[in-house]
């Protein structure tokens, strides 16, 4: 993880700088968005993303998932979310040991409180570090899709974990994981 995240930050540094400049030039507010997420053993951490939403996007609605054509997105934010480029700062989370490159995606505590009551085995996905990409994501279970199917894929990944499985997921992410119809 440390080697991969370091390499990614070096390789993507021109892209990171360009995105940071675009975010700053196209909307007021900070370049980065920090959001509380839960990872390994339910430990909370601040996940980094490029800011893709207007300031105080949830002030009226509270915690909600992004929807297609969400008017809370900034002009550049819609592109960043559709291409998953808003996720690149999470390589810093990997370097800090809060995330892994591959693993179940981390979720917000507000949603976890609801999911743990209604979805059997949901908390089992916290037995492994959260990831930037994962088996569920490359199989299309991201965004506002079936939580049951996402959990099935996360648990399959945990049960069948190997370094080769991680490499397969990273290659598939590079091949088909960035742009997806459920990324908005």
PDB file of N, CA and C in Angstrom, residues 23-122:
ATOM      1  N   UNK A  23     -10.460  23.247  -9.284  1.00  0.00           N
ATOM      2  CA  UNK A  23     -11.431  23.352  -8.185  1.00  0.00           C
ATOM      3  C   UNK A  23     -11.395  24.762  -7.605  1.00  0.00           C
ATOM      4  N   UNK A  24     -10.194  25.272  -7.375  1.00  0.00           N
ATOM      5  CA  UNK A  24     -10.040  26.600  -6.764  1.00  0.00           C
ATOM      6  C   UNK A  24     -10.564  27.702  -7.682  1.00  0.00           C
ATOM      7  N   UNK A  25     -10.305  27.567  -8.991  1.00  0.00           N
ATOM      8  CA  UNK A  25     -10.701  28.605  -9.939  1.00  0.00           C
ATOM      9  C   UNK A  25     -12.192  28.601 -10.270  1.00  0.00           C
ATOM     10  N   UNK A  26     -12.860  27.467 -10.101  1.00  0.00           N
ATOM     11  CA  UNK A  26     -14.256  27.369 -10.545  1.00  0.00           C
ATOM     12  C   UNK A  26     -15.294  27.482  -9.431  1.00  0.00           C
ATOM     13  N   UNK A  27     -14.852  27.477  -8.176  1.00  0.00           N
ATOM     14  CA  UNK A  27     -15.836  27.624  -7.095  1.00  0.00           C
ATOM     15  C   UNK A  27     -15.150  28.118  -5.828  1.00  0.00           C
ATOM     16  N   UNK A  28     -15.862  28.913  -5.049  1.00  0.00           N
ATOM     17  CA  UNK A  28     -15.271  29.392  -3.795  1.00  0.00           C
ATOM     18  C   UNK A  28     -15.172  28.252  -2.778  1.00  0.00           C
ATOM     19  N   UNK A  29     -14.187  28.347  -1.912  1.00  0.00           N
ATOM     20  CA  UNK A  29     -14.045  27.350  -0.864  1.00  0.00           C
ATOM     21  C   UNK A  29     -12.759  26.572  -0.996  1.00  0.00           C
ATOM     22  N   UNK A  30     -12.571  25.611  -0.111  1.00  0.00           N
ATOM     23  CA  UNK A  30     -11.324  24.830  -0.108  1.00  0.00           C
ATOM     24  C   UNK A  30     -11.244  23.868  -1.299  1.00  0.00           C
ATOM     25  N   UNK A  31     -10.038  23.447  -1.616  1.00  0.00           N
ATOM     26  CA  UNK A  31      -9.798  22.489  -2.688  1.00  0.00           C
ATOM     27  C   UNK A  31     -10.202  21.095  -2.249  1.00  0.00           C
ATOM     28  N   UNK A  32      -9.884  20.764  -0.996  1.00  0.00           N
ATOM     29  CA  UNK A  32     -10.154  19.414  -0.495  1.00  0.00           C
ATOM     30  C   UNK A  32     -11.400  19.381   0.371  1.00  0.00           C
ATOM     31  N   UNK A  33     -12.046  18.243   0.343  1.00  0.00           N
ATOM     32  CA  UNK A  33     -13.220  17.984   1.166  1.00  0.00           C
ATOM     33  C   UNK A  33     -12.844  16.861   2.117  1.00  0.00           C
ATOM     34  N   UNK A  34     -13.080  17.055   3.369  1.00  0.00           N
ATOM     35  CA  UNK A  34     -12.796  16.036   4.381  1.00  0.00           C
ATOM     36  C   UNK A  34     -14.125  15.552   4.945  1.00  0.00           C
ATOM     37  N   UNK A  35     -14.274  14.243   4.984  1.00  0.00           N
ATOM     38  CA  UNK A  35     -15.531  13.686   5.466  1.00  0.00           C
ATOM     39  C   UNK A  35     -15.242  12.509   6.390  1.00  0.00           C
ATOM     40  N   UNK A  36     -15.951  12.465   7.493  1.00  0.00           N
ATOM     41  CA  UNK A  36     -15.777  11.381   8.448  1.00  0.00           C
ATOM     42  C   UNK A  36     -16.287  10.078   7.839  1.00  0.00           C
ATOM     43  N   UNK A  37     -15.446   9.055   7.869  1.00  0.00           N
ATOM     44  CA  UNK A  37     -15.801   7.730   7.379  1.00  0.00           C
ATOM     45  C   UNK A  37     -15.352   6.714   8.413  1.00  0.00           C
ATOM     46  N   UNK A  38     -15.843   5.505   8.289  1.00  0.00           N
ATOM     47  CA  UNK A  38     -15.457   4.437   9.207  1.00  0.00           C
ATOM     48  C   UNK A  38     -14.719   3.360   8.438  1.00  0.00           C
ATOM     49  N   UNK A  39     -13.618   2.908   9.028  1.00  0.00           N
ATOM     50  CA  UNK A  39     -12.790   1.909   8.375  1.00  0.00           C
ATOM     51  C   UNK A  39     -12.627   0.660   9.217  1.00  0.00           C
ATOM     52  N   UNK A  40     -11.405   0.165   9.278  1.00  0.00           N
ATOM     53  CA  UNK A  40     -11.072  -1.064   9.990  1.00  0.00           C
ATOM     54  C   UNK A  40     -11.568  -1.015  11.429  1.00  0.00           C
ATOM     55  N   UNK A  41     -12.265  -2.057  11.845  1.00  0.00           N
ATOM     56  CA  UNK A  41     -12.820  -2.190  13.190  1.00  0.00           C
ATOM     57  C   UNK A  41     -13.718  -1.016  13.595  1.00  0.00           C
ATOM     58  N   UNK A  42     -14.320  -0.354  12.604  1.00  0.00           N
ATOM     59  CA  UNK A  42     -15.232   0.743  12.874  1.00  0.00           C
ATOM     60  C   UNK A  42     -14.561   2.028  13.337  1.00  0.00           C
ATOM     61  N   UNK A  43     -13.244   2.127  13.136  1.00  0.00           N
ATOM     62  CA  UNK A  43     -12.519   3.335  13.536  1.00  0.00           C
ATOM     63  C   UNK A  43     -12.832   4.469  12.567  1.00  0.00           C
ATOM     64  N   UNK A  44     -13.119   5.636  13.117  1.00  0.00           N
ATOM     65  CA  UNK A  44     -13.422   6.810  12.303  1.00  0.00           C
ATOM     66  C   UNK A  44     -12.137   7.479  11.832  1.00  0.00           C
ATOM     67  N   UNK A  45     -12.177   8.004  10.621  1.00  0.00           N
ATOM     68  CA  UNK A  45     -11.064   8.785  10.077  1.00  0.00           C
ATOM     69  C   UNK A  45     -11.633   9.792   9.083  1.00  0.00           C
ATOM     70  N   UNK A  46     -10.850  10.822   8.766  1.00  0.00           N
ATOM     71  CA  UNK A  46     -11.266  11.822   7.795  1.00  0.00           C
ATOM     72  C   UNK A  46     -10.768  11.426   6.416  1.00  0.00           C
ATOM     73  N   UNK A  47     -11.682  11.105   5.535  1.00  0.00           N
ATOM     74  CA  UNK A  47     -11.323  10.737   4.170  1.00  0.00           C
ATOM     75  C   UNK A  47     -11.200  12.008   3.337  1.00  0.00           C
ATOM     76  N   UNK A  48     -10.161  12.058   2.521  1.00  0.00           N
ATOM     77  CA  UNK A  48      -9.916  13.214   1.658  1.00  0.00           C
ATOM     78  C   UNK A  48     -10.471  12.980   0.263  1.00  0.00           C
ATOM     79  N   UNK A  49     -11.022  14.039  -0.301  1.00  0.00           N
ATOM     80  CA  UNK A  49     -11.462  14.023  -1.693  1.00  0.00           C
ATOM     81  C   UNK A  49     -11.258  15.431  -2.233  1.00  0.00           C
ATOM     82  N   UNK A  50     -11.184  15.564  -3.544  1.00  0.00           N
ATOM     83  CA  UNK A  50     -11.281  16.907  -4.109  1.00  0.00           C
ATOM     84  C   UNK A  50     -12.723  17.348  -3.919  1.00  0.00           C
ATOM     85  N   UNK A  51     -12.912  18.598  -3.556  1.00  0.00           N
ATOM     86  CA  UNK A  51     -14.267  19.104  -3.333  1.00  0.00           C
ATOM     87  C   UNK A  51     -14.996  19.175  -4.665  1.00  0.00           C
ATOM     88  N   UNK A  52     -16.136  18.501  -4.720  1.00  0.00           N
ATOM     89  CA  UNK A  52     -16.931  18.449  -5.947  1.00  0.00           C
ATOM     90  C   UNK A  52     -18.325  19.044  -5.745  1.00  0.00           C
ATOM     91  N   UNK A  53     -18.616  19.417  -4.523  1.00  0.00           N
ATOM     92  CA  UNK A  53     -19.933  19.982  -4.194  1.00  0.00           C
ATOM     93  C   UNK A  53     -19.785  21.437  -3.751  1.00  0.00           C
ATOM     94  N   UNK A  54     -20.893  22.148  -3.841  1.00  0.00           N
ATOM     95  CA  UNK A  54     -20.918  23.515  -3.331  1.00  0.00           C
ATOM     96  C   UNK A  54     -20.707  23.484  -1.825  1.00  0.00           C
ATOM     97  N   UNK A  55     -20.264  24.598  -1.266  1.00  0.00           N
ATOM     98  CA  UNK A  55     -20.086  24.683   0.184  1.00  0.00           C
ATOM     99  C   UNK A  55     -21.407  24.423   0.890  1.00  0.00           C
ATOM    100  N   UNK A  56     -21.355  23.758   2.004  1.00  0.00           N
ATOM    101  CA  UNK A  56     -22.548  23.442   2.805  1.00  0.00           C
ATOM    102  C   UNK A  56     -23.618  22.716   1.993  1.00  0.00           C
ATOM    103  N   UNK A  57     -23.198  21.769   1.166  1.00  0.00           N
ATOM    104  CA  UNK A  57     -24.109  21.060   0.259  1.00  0.00           C
ATOM    105  C   UNK A  57     -25.215  20.312   0.991  1.00  0.00           C
ATOM    106  N   UNK A  58     -24.961  19.891   2.225  1.00  0.00           N
ATOM    107  CA  UNK A  58     -25.971  19.122   2.949  1.00  0.00           C
ATOM    108  C   UNK A  58     -26.622  19.925   4.077  1.00  0.00           C
ATOM    109  N   UNK A  59     -26.462  21.233   4.055  1.00  0.00           N
ATOM    110  CA  UNK A  59     -27.009  22.050   5.144  1.00  0.00           C
ATOM    111  C   UNK A  59     -28.533  21.962   5.213  1.00  0.00           C
ATOM    112  N   UNK A  60     -29.191  21.799   4.079  1.00  0.00           N
ATOM    113  CA  UNK A  60     -30.651  21.711   4.074  1.00  0.00           C
ATOM    114  C   UNK A  60     -31.166  20.273   4.132  1.00  0.00           C
ATOM    115  N   UNK A  61     -30.398  19.322   3.608  1.00  0.00           N
ATOM    116  CA  UNK A  61     -30.887  17.948   3.482  1.00  0.00           C
ATOM    117  C   UNK A  61     -30.359  17.004   4.552  1.00  0.00           C
ATOM    118  N   UNK A  62     -29.237  17.334   5.161  1.00  0.00           N
ATOM    119  CA  UNK A  62     -28.548  16.376   6.016  1.00  0.00           C
ATOM    120  C   UNK A  62     -27.814  15.382   5.140  1.00  0.00           C
ATOM    121  N   UNK A  63     -27.278  14.304   5.719  1.00  0.00           N
ATOM    122  CA  UNK A  63     -26.502  13.335   4.937  1.00  0.00           C
ATOM    123  C   UNK A  63     -27.363  12.594   3.915  1.00  0.00           C
ATOM    124  N   UNK A  64     -27.032  12.767   2.662  1.00  0.00           N
ATOM    125  CA  UNK A  64     -27.711  12.061   1.567  1.00  0.00           C
ATOM    126  C   UNK A  64     -26.677  11.667   0.520  1.00  0.00           C
ATOM    127  N   UNK A  65     -26.980  10.614  -0.232  1.00  0.00           N
ATOM    128  CA  UNK A  65     -26.117  10.215  -1.338  1.00  0.00           C
ATOM    129  C   UNK A  65     -26.359  11.131  -2.523  1.00  0.00           C
ATOM    130  N   UNK A  66     -25.347  11.275  -3.330  1.00  0.00           N
ATOM    131  CA  UNK A  66     -25.467  12.062  -4.547  1.00  0.00           C
ATOM    132  C   UNK A  66     -26.374  11.342  -5.535  1.00  0.00           C
ATOM    133  N   UNK A  67     -27.173  12.112  -6.222  1.00  0.00           N
ATOM    134  CA  UNK A  67     -28.105  11.579  -7.210  1.00  0.00           C
ATOM    135  C   UNK A  67     -27.666  12.002  -8.614  1.00  0.00           C
ATOM    136  N   UNK A  68     -28.155  11.333  -9.644  1.00  0.00           N
ATOM    137  CA  UNK A  68     -27.855  11.795 -11.008  1.00  0.00           C
ATOM    138  C   UNK A  68     -28.321  13.244 -11.179  1.00  0.00           C
ATOM    139  N   UNK A  69     -27.540  14.036 -11.853  1.00  0.00           N
ATOM    140  CA  UNK A  69     -27.849  15.456 -12.099  1.00  0.00           C
ATOM    141  C   UNK A  69     -28.038  16.252 -10.814  1.00  0.00           C
ATOM    142  N   UNK A  70     -27.307  15.905  -9.778  1.00  0.00           N
ATOM    143  CA  UNK A  70     -27.392  16.576  -8.481  1.00  0.00           C
ATOM    144  C   UNK A  70     -26.960  18.036  -8.632  1.00  0.00           C
ATOM    145  N   UNK A  71     -27.858  18.956  -8.273  1.00  0.00           N
ATOM    146  CA  UNK A  71     -27.540  20.374  -8.452  1.00  0.00           C
ATOM    147  C   UNK A  71     -26.581  20.920  -7.384  1.00  0.00           C
ATOM    148  N   UNK A  72     -26.186  20.085  -6.444  1.00  0.00           N
ATOM    149  CA  UNK A  72     -25.211  20.525  -5.439  1.00  0.00           C
ATOM    150  C   UNK A  72     -23.781  20.459  -5.967  1.00  0.00           C
ATOM    151  N   UNK A  73     -23.570  19.760  -7.085  1.00  0.00           N
ATOM    152  CA  UNK A  73     -22.230  19.627  -7.643  1.00  0.00           C
ATOM    153  C   UNK A  73     -21.768  20.946  -8.257  1.00  0.00           C
ATOM    154  N   UNK A  74     -20.460  21.180  -8.175  1.00  0.00           N
ATOM    155  CA  UNK A  74     -19.874  22.333  -8.851  1.00  0.00           C
ATOM    156  C   UNK A  74     -19.696  21.972 -10.332  1.00  0.00           C
ATOM    157  N   UNK A  75     -19.435  22.954 -11.185  1.00  0.00           N
ATOM    158  CA  UNK A  75     -19.242  22.622 -12.610  1.00  0.00           C
ATOM    159  C   UNK A  75     -18.122  21.596 -12.826  1.00  0.00           C
ATOM    160  N   UNK A  76     -16.985  21.784 -12.203  1.00  0.00           N
ATOM    161  CA  UNK A  76     -15.892  20.817 -12.357  1.00  0.00           C
ATOM    162  C   UNK A  76     -16.175  19.567 -11.519  1.00  0.00           C
ATOM    163  N   UNK A  77     -16.955  19.724 -10.457  1.00  0.00           N
ATOM    164  CA  UNK A  77     -17.272  18.594  -9.583  1.00  0.00           C
ATOM    165  C   UNK A  77     -18.026  17.490 -10.289  1.00  0.00           C
ATOM    166  N   UNK A  78     -18.920  17.835 -11.192  1.00  0.00           N
ATOM    167  CA  UNK A  78     -19.669  16.819 -11.939  1.00  0.00           C
ATOM    168  C   UNK A  78     -18.706  15.951 -12.745  1.00  0.00           C
ATOM    169  N   UNK A  79     -17.732  16.585 -13.397  1.00  0.00           N
ATOM    170  CA  UNK A  79     -16.725  15.841 -14.164  1.00  0.00           C
ATOM    171  C   UNK A  79     -15.859  14.993 -13.242  1.00  0.00           C
ATOM    172  N   UNK A  80     -15.407  15.562 -12.141  1.00  0.00           N
ATOM    173  CA  UNK A  80     -14.541  14.834 -11.210  1.00  0.00           C
ATOM    174  C   UNK A  80     -15.238  13.598 -10.663  1.00  0.00           C
ATOM    175  N   UNK A  81     -16.497  13.712 -10.321  1.00  0.00           N
ATOM    176  CA  UNK A  81     -17.234  12.582  -9.769  1.00  0.00           C
ATOM    177  C   UNK A  81     -17.485  11.515 -10.837  1.00  0.00           C
ATOM    178  N   UNK A  82     -17.855  11.947 -12.045  1.00  0.00           N
ATOM    179  CA  UNK A  82     -18.140  10.994 -13.122  1.00  0.00           C
ATOM    180  C   UNK A  82     -16.895  10.172 -13.488  1.00  0.00           C
ATOM    181  N   UNK A  83     -15.721  10.787 -13.391  1.00  0.00           N
ATOM    182  CA  UNK A  83     -14.468  10.105 -13.740  1.00  0.00           C
ATOM    183  C   UNK A  83     -13.758   9.537 -12.515  1.00  0.00           C
ATOM    184  N   UNK A  84     -14.307   9.736 -11.327  1.00  0.00           N
ATOM    185  CA  UNK A  84     -13.725   9.300 -10.051  1.00  0.00           C
ATOM    186  C   UNK A  84     -12.397   9.978  -9.742  1.00  0.00           C
ATOM    187  N   UNK A  85     -12.058  11.046 -10.431  1.00  0.00           N
ATOM    188  CA  UNK A  85     -10.821  11.775 -10.142  1.00  0.00           C
ATOM    189  C   UNK A  85     -10.882  12.491  -8.793  1.00  0.00           C
ATOM    190  N   UNK A  86     -12.086  12.720  -8.284  1.00  0.00           N
ATOM    191  CA  UNK A  86     -12.215  13.338  -6.958  1.00  0.00           C
ATOM    192  C   UNK A  86     -11.660  12.433  -5.860  1.00  0.00           C
ATOM    193  N   UNK A  87     -11.470  11.146  -6.161  1.00  0.00           N
ATOM    194  CA  UNK A  87     -10.993  10.168  -5.179  1.00  0.00           C
ATOM    195  C   UNK A  87      -9.464  10.131  -5.049  1.00  0.00           C
ATOM    196  N   UNK A  88      -8.732  10.729  -5.972  1.00  0.00           N
ATOM    197  CA  UNK A  88      -7.268  10.632  -5.964  1.00  0.00           C
ATOM    198  C   UNK A  88      -6.608  11.049  -4.643  1.00  0.00           C
ATOM    199  N   UNK A  89      -7.091  12.067  -3.926  1.00  0.00           N
ATOM    200  CA  UNK A  89      -6.439  12.420  -2.658  1.00  0.00           C
ATOM    201  C   UNK A  89      -6.478  11.305  -1.609  1.00  0.00           C
ATOM    202  N   UNK A  90      -7.282  10.279  -1.826  1.00  0.00           N
ATOM    203  CA  UNK A  90      -7.339   9.187  -0.854  1.00  0.00           C
ATOM    204  C   UNK A  90      -6.045   8.390  -0.790  1.00  0.00           C
ATOM    205  N   UNK A  91      -5.154   8.590  -1.756  1.00  0.00           N
ATOM    206  CA  UNK A  91      -3.835   7.965  -1.632  1.00  0.00           C
ATOM    207  C   UNK A  91      -3.106   8.504  -0.397  1.00  0.00           C
ATOM    208  N   UNK A  92      -3.434   9.732   0.032  1.00  0.00           N
ATOM    209  CA  UNK A  92      -2.883  10.255   1.301  1.00  0.00           C
ATOM    210  C   UNK A  92      -3.429   9.448   2.473  1.00  0.00           C
ATOM    211  N   UNK A  93      -4.721   9.092   2.418  1.00  0.00           N
ATOM    212  CA  UNK A  93      -5.293   8.256   3.472  1.00  0.00           C
ATOM    213  C   UNK A  93      -4.584   6.902   3.542  1.00  0.00           C
ATOM    214  N   UNK A  94      -4.199   6.385   2.380  1.00  0.00           N
ATOM    215  CA  UNK A  94      -3.463   5.118   2.352  1.00  0.00           C
ATOM    216  C   UNK A  94      -2.093   5.303   3.010  1.00  0.00           C
ATOM    217  N   UNK A  95      -1.392   6.374   2.667  1.00  0.00           N
ATOM    218  CA  UNK A  95      -0.078   6.626   3.273  1.00  0.00           C
ATOM    219  C   UNK A  95      -0.177   6.790   4.783  1.00  0.00           C
ATOM    220  N   UNK A  96      -1.267   7.355   5.255  1.00  0.00           N
ATOM    221  CA  UNK A  96      -1.454   7.540   6.703  1.00  0.00           C
ATOM    222  C   UNK A  96      -1.901   6.262   7.399  1.00  0.00           C
ATOM    223  N   UNK A  97      -2.153   5.198   6.644  1.00  0.00           N
ATOM    224  CA  UNK A  97      -2.535   3.922   7.227  1.00  0.00           C
ATOM    225  C   UNK A  97      -4.017   3.795   7.540  1.00  0.00           C
ATOM    226  N   UNK A  98      -4.823   4.754   7.100  1.00  0.00           N
ATOM    227  CA  UNK A  98      -6.261   4.731   7.376  1.00  0.00           C
ATOM    228  C   UNK A  98      -7.029   3.896   6.357  1.00  0.00           C
ATOM    229  N   UNK A  99      -6.460   3.767   5.166  1.00  0.00           N
ATOM    230  CA  UNK A  99      -7.108   3.034   4.089  1.00  0.00           C
ATOM    231  C   UNK A  99      -6.076   2.156   3.404  1.00  0.00           C
ATOM    232  N   UNK A 100      -6.592   1.286   2.560  1.00  0.00           N
ATOM    233  CA  UNK A 100      -5.766   0.455   1.691  1.00  0.00           C
ATOM    234  C   UNK A 100      -6.124   0.848   0.258  1.00  0.00           C
ATOM    235  N   UNK A 101      -5.305   0.447  -0.684  1.00  0.00           N
ATOM    236  CA  UNK A 101      -5.667   0.726  -2.072  1.00  0.00           C
ATOM    237  C   UNK A 101      -6.897  -0.091  -2.457  1.00  0.00           C
ATOM    238  N   UNK A 102      -6.950  -1.349  -2.011  1.00  0.00           N
ATOM    239  CA  UNK A 102      -8.081  -2.227  -2.320  1.00  0.00           C
ATOM    240  C   UNK A 102      -8.750  -2.660  -1.024  1.00  0.00           C
ATOM    241  N   UNK A 103     -10.060  -2.625  -1.018  1.00  0.00           N
ATOM    242  CA  UNK A 103     -10.839  -3.051   0.143  1.00  0.00           C
ATOM    243  C   UNK A 103     -12.260  -2.541   0.014  1.00  0.00           C
ATOM    244  N   UNK A 104     -13.122  -2.873   0.946  1.00  0.00           N
ATOM    245  CA  UNK A 104     -14.484  -2.329   0.913  1.00  0.00           C
ATOM    246  C   UNK A 104     -14.452  -0.812   1.052  1.00  0.00           C
ATOM    247  N   UNK A 105     -15.280  -0.120   0.313  1.00  0.00           N
ATOM    248  CA  UNK A 105     -15.314   1.345   0.395  1.00  0.00           C
ATOM    249  C   UNK A 105     -15.788   1.773   1.781  1.00  0.00           C
ATOM    250  N   UNK A 106     -15.169   2.815   2.345  1.00  0.00           N
ATOM    251  CA  UNK A 106     -15.602   3.298   3.660  1.00  0.00           C
ATOM    252  C   UNK A 106     -16.919   4.054   3.550  1.00  0.00           C
ATOM    253  N   UNK A 107     -17.691   3.996   4.597  1.00  0.00           N
ATOM    254  CA  UNK A 107     -18.992   4.669   4.591  1.00  0.00           C
ATOM    255  C   UNK A 107     -19.066   5.663   5.730  1.00  0.00           C
ATOM    256  N   UNK A 108     -20.039   6.531   5.653  1.00  0.00           N
ATOM    257  CA  UNK A 108     -20.254   7.559   6.666  1.00  0.00           C
ATOM    258  C   UNK A 108     -20.948   6.959   7.887  1.00  0.00           C
ATOM    259  N   UNK A 109     -20.599   7.428   9.103  1.00  0.00           N
ATOM    260  CA  UNK A 109     -21.217   6.881  10.323  1.00  0.00           C
ATOM    261  C   UNK A 109     -22.741   6.992  10.329  1.00  0.00           C
ATOM    262  N   UNK A 110     -23.275   8.068   9.754  1.00  0.00           N
ATOM    263  CA  UNK A 110     -24.732   8.254   9.736  1.00  0.00           C
ATOM    264  C   UNK A 110     -25.421   7.130   8.973  1.00  0.00           C
ATOM    265  N   UNK A 111     -24.813   6.692   7.889  1.00  0.00           N
ATOM    266  CA  UNK A 111     -25.395   5.609   7.101  1.00  0.00           C
ATOM    267  C   UNK A 111     -25.148   4.257   7.761  1.00  0.00           C
ATOM    268  N   UNK A 112     -23.981   4.089   8.349  1.00  0.00           N
ATOM    269  CA  UNK A 112     -23.648   2.815   8.996  1.00  0.00           C
ATOM    270  C   UNK A 112     -24.614   2.506  10.120  1.00  0.00           C
ATOM    271  N   UNK A 113     -24.997   3.523  10.890  1.00  0.00           N
ATOM    272  CA  UNK A 113     -25.941   3.309  11.987  1.00  0.00           C
ATOM    273  C   UNK A 113     -27.236   2.693  11.463  1.00  0.00           C
ATOM    274  N   UNK A 114     -27.662   3.110  10.291  1.00  0.00           N
ATOM    275  CA  UNK A 114     -28.885   2.589   9.686  1.00  0.00           C
ATOM    276  C   UNK A 114     -28.653   1.196   9.080  1.00  0.00           C
ATOM    277  N   UNK A 115     -27.531   1.030   8.374  1.00  0.00           N
ATOM    278  CA  UNK A 115     -27.263  -0.231   7.685  1.00  0.00           C
ATOM    279  C   UNK A 115     -27.054  -1.391   8.648  1.00  0.00           C
ATOM    280  N   UNK A 116     -26.398  -1.128   9.759  1.00  0.00           N
ATOM    281  CA  UNK A 116     -26.104  -2.235  10.687  1.00  0.00           C
ATOM    282  C   UNK A 116     -27.375  -2.812  11.288  1.00  0.00           C
ATOM    283  N   UNK A 117     -28.447  -2.032  11.334  1.00  0.00           N
ATOM    284  CA  UNK A 117     -29.731  -2.500  11.870  1.00  0.00           C
ATOM    285  C   UNK A 117     -30.546  -3.274  10.835  1.00  0.00           C
ATOM    286  N   UNK A 118     -30.363  -2.942   9.558  1.00  0.00           N
ATOM    287  CA  UNK A 118     -31.239  -3.517   8.533  1.00  0.00           C
ATOM    288  C   UNK A 118     -30.563  -4.532   7.609  1.00  0.00           C
ATOM    289  N   UNK A 119     -29.232  -4.546   7.582  1.00  0.00           N
ATOM    290  CA  UNK A 119     -28.521  -5.428   6.666  1.00  0.00           C
ATOM    291  C   UNK A 119     -27.649  -6.415   7.431  1.00  0.00           C
ATOM    292  N   UNK A 120     -28.057  -7.677   7.451  1.00  0.00           N
ATOM    293  CA  UNK A 120     -27.257  -8.678   8.154  1.00  0.00           C
ATOM    294  C   UNK A 120     -25.825  -8.723   7.600  1.00  0.00           C
ATOM    295  N   UNK A 121     -24.907  -8.895   8.457  1.00  0.00           N
ATOM    296  CA  UNK A 121     -23.489  -9.031   8.129  1.00  0.00           C
ATOM    297  C   UNK A 121     -22.827  -7.747   7.641  1.00  0.00           C
ATOM    298  N   UNK A 122     -23.524  -6.622   7.698  1.00  0.00           N
ATOM    299  CA  UNK A 122     -22.936  -5.373   7.203  1.00  0.00           C
ATOM    300  C   UNK A 122     -21.611  -5.061   7.892  1.00  0.00           C
TER     301      UNK A 122
END
